[in-house]
CSV table of C-alpha atoms in Angstrom, one decimal:
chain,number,residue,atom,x,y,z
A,582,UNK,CA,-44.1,2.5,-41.5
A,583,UNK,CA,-42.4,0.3,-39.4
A,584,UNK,CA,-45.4,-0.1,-36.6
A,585,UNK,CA,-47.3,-0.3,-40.1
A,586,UNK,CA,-45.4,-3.5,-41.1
A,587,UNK,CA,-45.2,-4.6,-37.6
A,588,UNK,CA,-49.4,-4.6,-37.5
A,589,UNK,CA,-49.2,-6.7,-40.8
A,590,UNK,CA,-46.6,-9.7,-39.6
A,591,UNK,CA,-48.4,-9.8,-36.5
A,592,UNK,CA,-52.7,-10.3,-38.5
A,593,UNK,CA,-50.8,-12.6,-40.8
A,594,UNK,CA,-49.2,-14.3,-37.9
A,595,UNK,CA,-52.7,-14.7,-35.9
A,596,UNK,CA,-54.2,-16.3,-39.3
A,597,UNK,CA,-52.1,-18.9,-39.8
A,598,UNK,CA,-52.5,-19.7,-36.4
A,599,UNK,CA,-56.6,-19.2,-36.1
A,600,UNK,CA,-56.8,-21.2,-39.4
A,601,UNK,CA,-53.8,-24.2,-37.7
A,602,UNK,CA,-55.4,-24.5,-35.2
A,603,UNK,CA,-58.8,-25.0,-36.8
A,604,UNK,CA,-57.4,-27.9,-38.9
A,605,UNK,CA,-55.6,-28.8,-35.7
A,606,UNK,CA,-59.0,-29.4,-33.6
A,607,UNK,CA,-61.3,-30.5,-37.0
A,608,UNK,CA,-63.1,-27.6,-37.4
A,609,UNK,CA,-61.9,-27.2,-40.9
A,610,UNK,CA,-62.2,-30.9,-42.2
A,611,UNK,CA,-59.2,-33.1,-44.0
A,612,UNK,CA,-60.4,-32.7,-47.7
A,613,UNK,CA,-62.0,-29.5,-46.5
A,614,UNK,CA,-61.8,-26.9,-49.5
A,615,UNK,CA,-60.3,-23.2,-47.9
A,616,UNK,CA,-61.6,-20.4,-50.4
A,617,UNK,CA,-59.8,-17.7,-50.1
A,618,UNK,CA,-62.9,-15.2,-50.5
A,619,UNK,CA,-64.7,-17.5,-47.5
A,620,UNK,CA,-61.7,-16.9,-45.4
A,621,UNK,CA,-61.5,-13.7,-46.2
A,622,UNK,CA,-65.1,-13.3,-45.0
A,623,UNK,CA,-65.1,-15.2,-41.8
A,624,UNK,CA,-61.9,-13.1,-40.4
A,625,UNK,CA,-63.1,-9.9,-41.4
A,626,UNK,CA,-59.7,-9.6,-43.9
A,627,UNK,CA,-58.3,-9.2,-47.3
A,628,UNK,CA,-57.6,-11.8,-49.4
A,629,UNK,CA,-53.9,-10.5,-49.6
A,630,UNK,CA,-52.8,-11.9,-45.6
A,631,UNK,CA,-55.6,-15.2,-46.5
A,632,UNK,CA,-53.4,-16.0,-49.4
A,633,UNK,CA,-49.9,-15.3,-47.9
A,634,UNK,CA,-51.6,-17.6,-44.8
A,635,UNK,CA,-52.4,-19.9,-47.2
A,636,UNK,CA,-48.7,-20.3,-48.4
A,637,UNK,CA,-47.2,-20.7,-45.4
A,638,UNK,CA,-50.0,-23.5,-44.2
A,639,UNK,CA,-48.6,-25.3,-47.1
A,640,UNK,CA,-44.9,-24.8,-46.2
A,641,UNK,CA,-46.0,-26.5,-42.6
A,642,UNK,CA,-47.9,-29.4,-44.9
A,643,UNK,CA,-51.5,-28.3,-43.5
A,644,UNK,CA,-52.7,-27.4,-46.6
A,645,UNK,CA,-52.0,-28.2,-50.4
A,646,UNK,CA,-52.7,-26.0,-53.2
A,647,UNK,CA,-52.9,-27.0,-56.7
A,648,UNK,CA,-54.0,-24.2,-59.7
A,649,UNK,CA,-58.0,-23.6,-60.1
A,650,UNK,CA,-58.7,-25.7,-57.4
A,651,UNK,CA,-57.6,-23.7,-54.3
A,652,UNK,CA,-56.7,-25.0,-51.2
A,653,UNK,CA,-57.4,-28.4,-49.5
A,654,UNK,CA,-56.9,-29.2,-46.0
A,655,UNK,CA,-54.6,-31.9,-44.9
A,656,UNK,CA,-54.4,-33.7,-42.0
A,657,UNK,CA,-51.2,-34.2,-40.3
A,658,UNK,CA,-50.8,-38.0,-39.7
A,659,UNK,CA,-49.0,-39.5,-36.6
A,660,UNK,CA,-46.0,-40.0,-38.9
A,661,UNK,CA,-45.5,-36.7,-39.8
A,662,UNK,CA,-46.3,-35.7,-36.2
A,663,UNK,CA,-43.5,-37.7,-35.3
A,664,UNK,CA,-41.1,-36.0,-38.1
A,665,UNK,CA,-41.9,-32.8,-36.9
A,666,UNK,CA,-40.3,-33.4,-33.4
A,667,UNK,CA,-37.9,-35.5,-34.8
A,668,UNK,CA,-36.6,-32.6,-36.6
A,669,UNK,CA,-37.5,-29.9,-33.8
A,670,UNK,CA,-35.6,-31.3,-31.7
A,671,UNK,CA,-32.5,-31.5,-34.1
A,672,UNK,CA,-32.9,-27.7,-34.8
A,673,UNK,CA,-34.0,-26.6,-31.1
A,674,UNK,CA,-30.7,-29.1,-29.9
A,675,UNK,CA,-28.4,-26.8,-32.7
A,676,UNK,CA,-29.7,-23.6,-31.5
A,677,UNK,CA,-29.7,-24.2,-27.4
A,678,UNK,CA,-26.1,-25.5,-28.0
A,679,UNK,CA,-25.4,-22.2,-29.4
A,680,UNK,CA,-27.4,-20.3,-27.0
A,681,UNK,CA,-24.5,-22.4,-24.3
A,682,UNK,CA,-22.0,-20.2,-26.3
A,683,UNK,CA,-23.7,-16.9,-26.8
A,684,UNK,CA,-26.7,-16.1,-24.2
A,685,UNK,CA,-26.3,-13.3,-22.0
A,686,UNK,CA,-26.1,-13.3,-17.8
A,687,UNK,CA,-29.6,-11.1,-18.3
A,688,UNK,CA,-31.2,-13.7,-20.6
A,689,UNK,CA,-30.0,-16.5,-18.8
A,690,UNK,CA,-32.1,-14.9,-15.8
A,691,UNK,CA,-35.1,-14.7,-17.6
A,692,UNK,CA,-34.6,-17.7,-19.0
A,693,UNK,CA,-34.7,-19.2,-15.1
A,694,UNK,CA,-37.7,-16.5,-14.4
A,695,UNK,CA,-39.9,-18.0,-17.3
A,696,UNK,CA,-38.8,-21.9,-16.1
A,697,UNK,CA,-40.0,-20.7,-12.1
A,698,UNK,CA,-43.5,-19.5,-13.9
A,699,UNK,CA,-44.0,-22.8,-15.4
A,700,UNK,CA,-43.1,-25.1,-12.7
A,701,UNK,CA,-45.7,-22.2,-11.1
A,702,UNK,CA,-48.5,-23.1,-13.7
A,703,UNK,CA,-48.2,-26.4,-13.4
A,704,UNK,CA,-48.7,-26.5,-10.5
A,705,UNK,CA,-52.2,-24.3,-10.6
A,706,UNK,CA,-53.0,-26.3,-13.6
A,707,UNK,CA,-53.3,-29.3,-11.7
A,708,UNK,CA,-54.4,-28.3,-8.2
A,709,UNK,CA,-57.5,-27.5,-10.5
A,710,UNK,CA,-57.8,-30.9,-12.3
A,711,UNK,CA,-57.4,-32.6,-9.0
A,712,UNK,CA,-59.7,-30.6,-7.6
A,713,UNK,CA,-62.2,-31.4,-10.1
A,714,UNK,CA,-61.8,-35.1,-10.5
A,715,UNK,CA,-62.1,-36.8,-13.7
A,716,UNK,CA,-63.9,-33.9,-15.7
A,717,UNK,CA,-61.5,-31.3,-16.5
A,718,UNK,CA,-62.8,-28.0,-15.0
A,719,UNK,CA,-63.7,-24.8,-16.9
A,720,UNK,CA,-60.7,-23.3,-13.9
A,721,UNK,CA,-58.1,-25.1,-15.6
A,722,UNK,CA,-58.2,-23.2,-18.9
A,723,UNK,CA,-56.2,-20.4,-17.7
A,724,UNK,CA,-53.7,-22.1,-16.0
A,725,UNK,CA,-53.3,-24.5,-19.1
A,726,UNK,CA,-52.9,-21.3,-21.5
A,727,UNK,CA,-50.6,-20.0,-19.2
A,728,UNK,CA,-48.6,-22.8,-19.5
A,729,UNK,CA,-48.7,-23.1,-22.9
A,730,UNK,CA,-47.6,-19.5,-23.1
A,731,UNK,CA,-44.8,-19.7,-20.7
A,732,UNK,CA,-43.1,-23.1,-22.4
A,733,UNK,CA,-43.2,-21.3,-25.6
A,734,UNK,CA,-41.8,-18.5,-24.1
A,735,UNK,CA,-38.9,-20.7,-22.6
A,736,UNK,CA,-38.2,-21.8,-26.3
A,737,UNK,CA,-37.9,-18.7,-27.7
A,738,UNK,CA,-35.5,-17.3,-25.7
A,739,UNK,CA,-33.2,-19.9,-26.1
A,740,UNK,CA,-33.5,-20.0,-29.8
A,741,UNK,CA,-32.9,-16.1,-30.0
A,742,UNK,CA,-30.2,-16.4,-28.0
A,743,UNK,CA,-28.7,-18.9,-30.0
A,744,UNK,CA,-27.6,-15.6,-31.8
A,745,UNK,CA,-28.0,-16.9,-34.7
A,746,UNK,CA,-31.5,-15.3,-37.3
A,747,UNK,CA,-31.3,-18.2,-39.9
A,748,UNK,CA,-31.9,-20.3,-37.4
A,749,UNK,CA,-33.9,-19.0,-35.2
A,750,UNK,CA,-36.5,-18.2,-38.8
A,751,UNK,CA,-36.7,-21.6,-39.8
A,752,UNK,CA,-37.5,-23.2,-36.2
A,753,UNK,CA,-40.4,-20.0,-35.9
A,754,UNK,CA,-41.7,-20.6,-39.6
A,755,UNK,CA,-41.8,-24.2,-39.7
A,756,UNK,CA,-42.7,-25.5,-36.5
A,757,UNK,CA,-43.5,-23.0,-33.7
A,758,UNK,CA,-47.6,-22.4,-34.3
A,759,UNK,CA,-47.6,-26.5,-35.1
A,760,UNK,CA,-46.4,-28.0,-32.0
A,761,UNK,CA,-48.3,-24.5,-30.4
A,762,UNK,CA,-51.7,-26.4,-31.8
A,763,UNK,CA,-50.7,-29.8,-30.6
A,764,UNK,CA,-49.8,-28.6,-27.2
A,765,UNK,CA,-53.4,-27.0,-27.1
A,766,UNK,CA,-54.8,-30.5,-27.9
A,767,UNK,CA,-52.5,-32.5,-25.6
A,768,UNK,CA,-51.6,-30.6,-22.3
A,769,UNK,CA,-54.9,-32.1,-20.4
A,770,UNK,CA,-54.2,-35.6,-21.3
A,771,UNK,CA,-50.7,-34.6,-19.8
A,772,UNK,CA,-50.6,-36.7,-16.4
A,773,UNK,CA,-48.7,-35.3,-13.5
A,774,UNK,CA,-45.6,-37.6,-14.0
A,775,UNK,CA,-45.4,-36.8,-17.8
A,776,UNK,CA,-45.7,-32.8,-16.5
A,777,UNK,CA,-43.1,-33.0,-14.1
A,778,UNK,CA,-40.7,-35.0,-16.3
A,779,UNK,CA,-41.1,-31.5,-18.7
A,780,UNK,CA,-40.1,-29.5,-15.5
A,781,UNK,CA,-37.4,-32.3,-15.0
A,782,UNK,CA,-36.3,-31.3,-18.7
A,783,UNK,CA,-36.1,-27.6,-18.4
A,784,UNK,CA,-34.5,-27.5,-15.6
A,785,UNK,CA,-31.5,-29.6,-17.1
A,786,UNK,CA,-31.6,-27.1,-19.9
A,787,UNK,CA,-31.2,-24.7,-17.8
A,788,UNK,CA,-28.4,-26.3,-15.4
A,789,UNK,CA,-26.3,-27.1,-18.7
A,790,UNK,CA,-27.0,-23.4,-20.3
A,791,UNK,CA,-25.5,-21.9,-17.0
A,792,UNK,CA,-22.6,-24.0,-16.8
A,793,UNK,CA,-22.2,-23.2,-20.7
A,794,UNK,CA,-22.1,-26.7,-21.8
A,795,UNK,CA,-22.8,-26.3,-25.5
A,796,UNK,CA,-23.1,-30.6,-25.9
A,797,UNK,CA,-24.7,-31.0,-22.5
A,798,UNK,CA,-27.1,-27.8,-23.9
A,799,UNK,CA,-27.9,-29.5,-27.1
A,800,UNK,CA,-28.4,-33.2,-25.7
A,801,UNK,CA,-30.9,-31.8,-23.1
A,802,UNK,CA,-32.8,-30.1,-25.2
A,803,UNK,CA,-33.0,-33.1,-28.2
A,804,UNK,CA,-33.8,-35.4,-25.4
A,805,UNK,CA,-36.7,-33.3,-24.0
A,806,UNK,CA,-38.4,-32.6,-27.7
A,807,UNK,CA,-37.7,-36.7,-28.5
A,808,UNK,CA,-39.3,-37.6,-25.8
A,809,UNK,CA,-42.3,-34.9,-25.6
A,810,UNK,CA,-43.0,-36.3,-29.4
A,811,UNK,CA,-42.8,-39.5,-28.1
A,812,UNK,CA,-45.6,-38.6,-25.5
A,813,UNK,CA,-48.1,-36.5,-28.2
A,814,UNK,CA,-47.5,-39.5,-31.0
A,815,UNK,CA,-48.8,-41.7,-28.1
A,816,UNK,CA,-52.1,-39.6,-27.0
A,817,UNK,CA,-52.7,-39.1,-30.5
A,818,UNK,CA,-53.4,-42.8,-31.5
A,819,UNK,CA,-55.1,-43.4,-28.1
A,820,UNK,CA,-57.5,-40.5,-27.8
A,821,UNK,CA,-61.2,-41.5,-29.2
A,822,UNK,CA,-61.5,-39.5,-31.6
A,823,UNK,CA,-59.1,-40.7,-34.2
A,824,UNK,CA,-57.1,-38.5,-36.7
A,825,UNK,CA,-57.6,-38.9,-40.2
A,826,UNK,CA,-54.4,-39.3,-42.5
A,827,UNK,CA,-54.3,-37.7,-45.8
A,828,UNK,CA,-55.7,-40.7,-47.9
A,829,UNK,CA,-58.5,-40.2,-45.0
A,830,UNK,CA,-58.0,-43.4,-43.6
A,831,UNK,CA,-58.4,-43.3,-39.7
A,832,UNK,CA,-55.5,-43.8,-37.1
């Protein structure tokens, strides 16, 4: 029953974040209507995990729902791009200066084993984009998930060791597979400086989580989602293909 359950959390899980990132990236259009029988179709599903997905896309604001008239996909705008970190880093601040209090000496080394594997991927990521010059090469996609993979991974452990489940639920329901979809888009237009000033940022989290600095935990970490939403809110209104707001004007 349990592995049963598990199987379940983790196909409802890979939903929300197949159909994010799909609104993330345009494939499903603002004012885009989401059946729930279509989606049910295209990812080979009930329509039991579609319409729970479909809930918890309209808890992140990706989707609204309104009685006989389904779901309708909404655009995040810069402004509530910029709310989202804004409030990310208030909660990921909270829970790493908790973590100063509670983590462990064994997550604190995996913590510092996870940071050396994305100093690692950077470093692959862009010893391929160099390499390629101005196109981005098809080489760089692995090192780029990897990354992706690892800084998430760097996150979660701190939040989970913030000891604390509350907490740690509302930072993985409401904003994990967002800023996940946003990384996807941003991390080439990532130059080296804005890369190493992330590896500049863990690595002060992780200085002030060993010397178990619960306010030198929490300002490190504010300061490093503040200013990585700073960064994305920037790309976003300079990349050319604009993002549409909800009323569908363009950014």
């Amino acid at each position: 029953m349990g592995d049963e359950k598990l199987g379940e959390k983790d196909l409802l899980q890979n939903l929300v974040e197949s159909i994010a990132g799909k609104i993330f990236n345009g494939a499903y259009a603002p004012g885009q209507k989401l059946r729930q029988e279509t989606l049910a179709e295209e990812y080979d599903v009930s329509r039991t995990p579609v319409r729970e997905a479909l809930r918890q896309l309209e808890i992140k604001g990706l989707v609204v729902q309104q009685k006989r008239y389904g779901a309708t996909v909404v655009a995040p705008t810069t402004k509530d791009i910029s709310a989202n970190y804004w409030l990310r880093g208030e909660l990921e601040g909270m829970a790493t200066e908790l973590a100063a209090q509670w983590i462990t000496d064994a997550d604190l080394q995996r913590l510092q084993a996870v940071h050396a594997e994305c100093v690692d991927s950077v470093r692959a990521l862009y010893d391929a984009v160099n390499a390629a010059g101005e196109a981005p090469p098809s080489q760089a996609a692995e090192p780029m998930r990897h990354w992706v993979a690892k800084n998430q991974e760097f996150h979660a452990l701190i939040y989970s060791a913030s000891s604390n489940a509350s907490l740690e639920r509302i930072i993985c329901d409401l904003h994990v597979d967002y800023t996940r979809n946003i990384l996807n888009m941003t991390v080439l237009g990532m130059y080296e400086s804005r890369m190493r000033k992330n590896i500049e940022h863990h690595s002060a989290i992780v200085d002030a989580l060993i010397a178990r600095d619960p306010a030198g935990s929490r300002h490190a970490m504010r300061t490093h989602i503040q200013e990585s939403g700073e960064f994305v809110v920037d790309w976003l209104q300079k990349r050319p293909a604009p993002m549409r707001s909800r009323s569908g004007w363009q950014l």
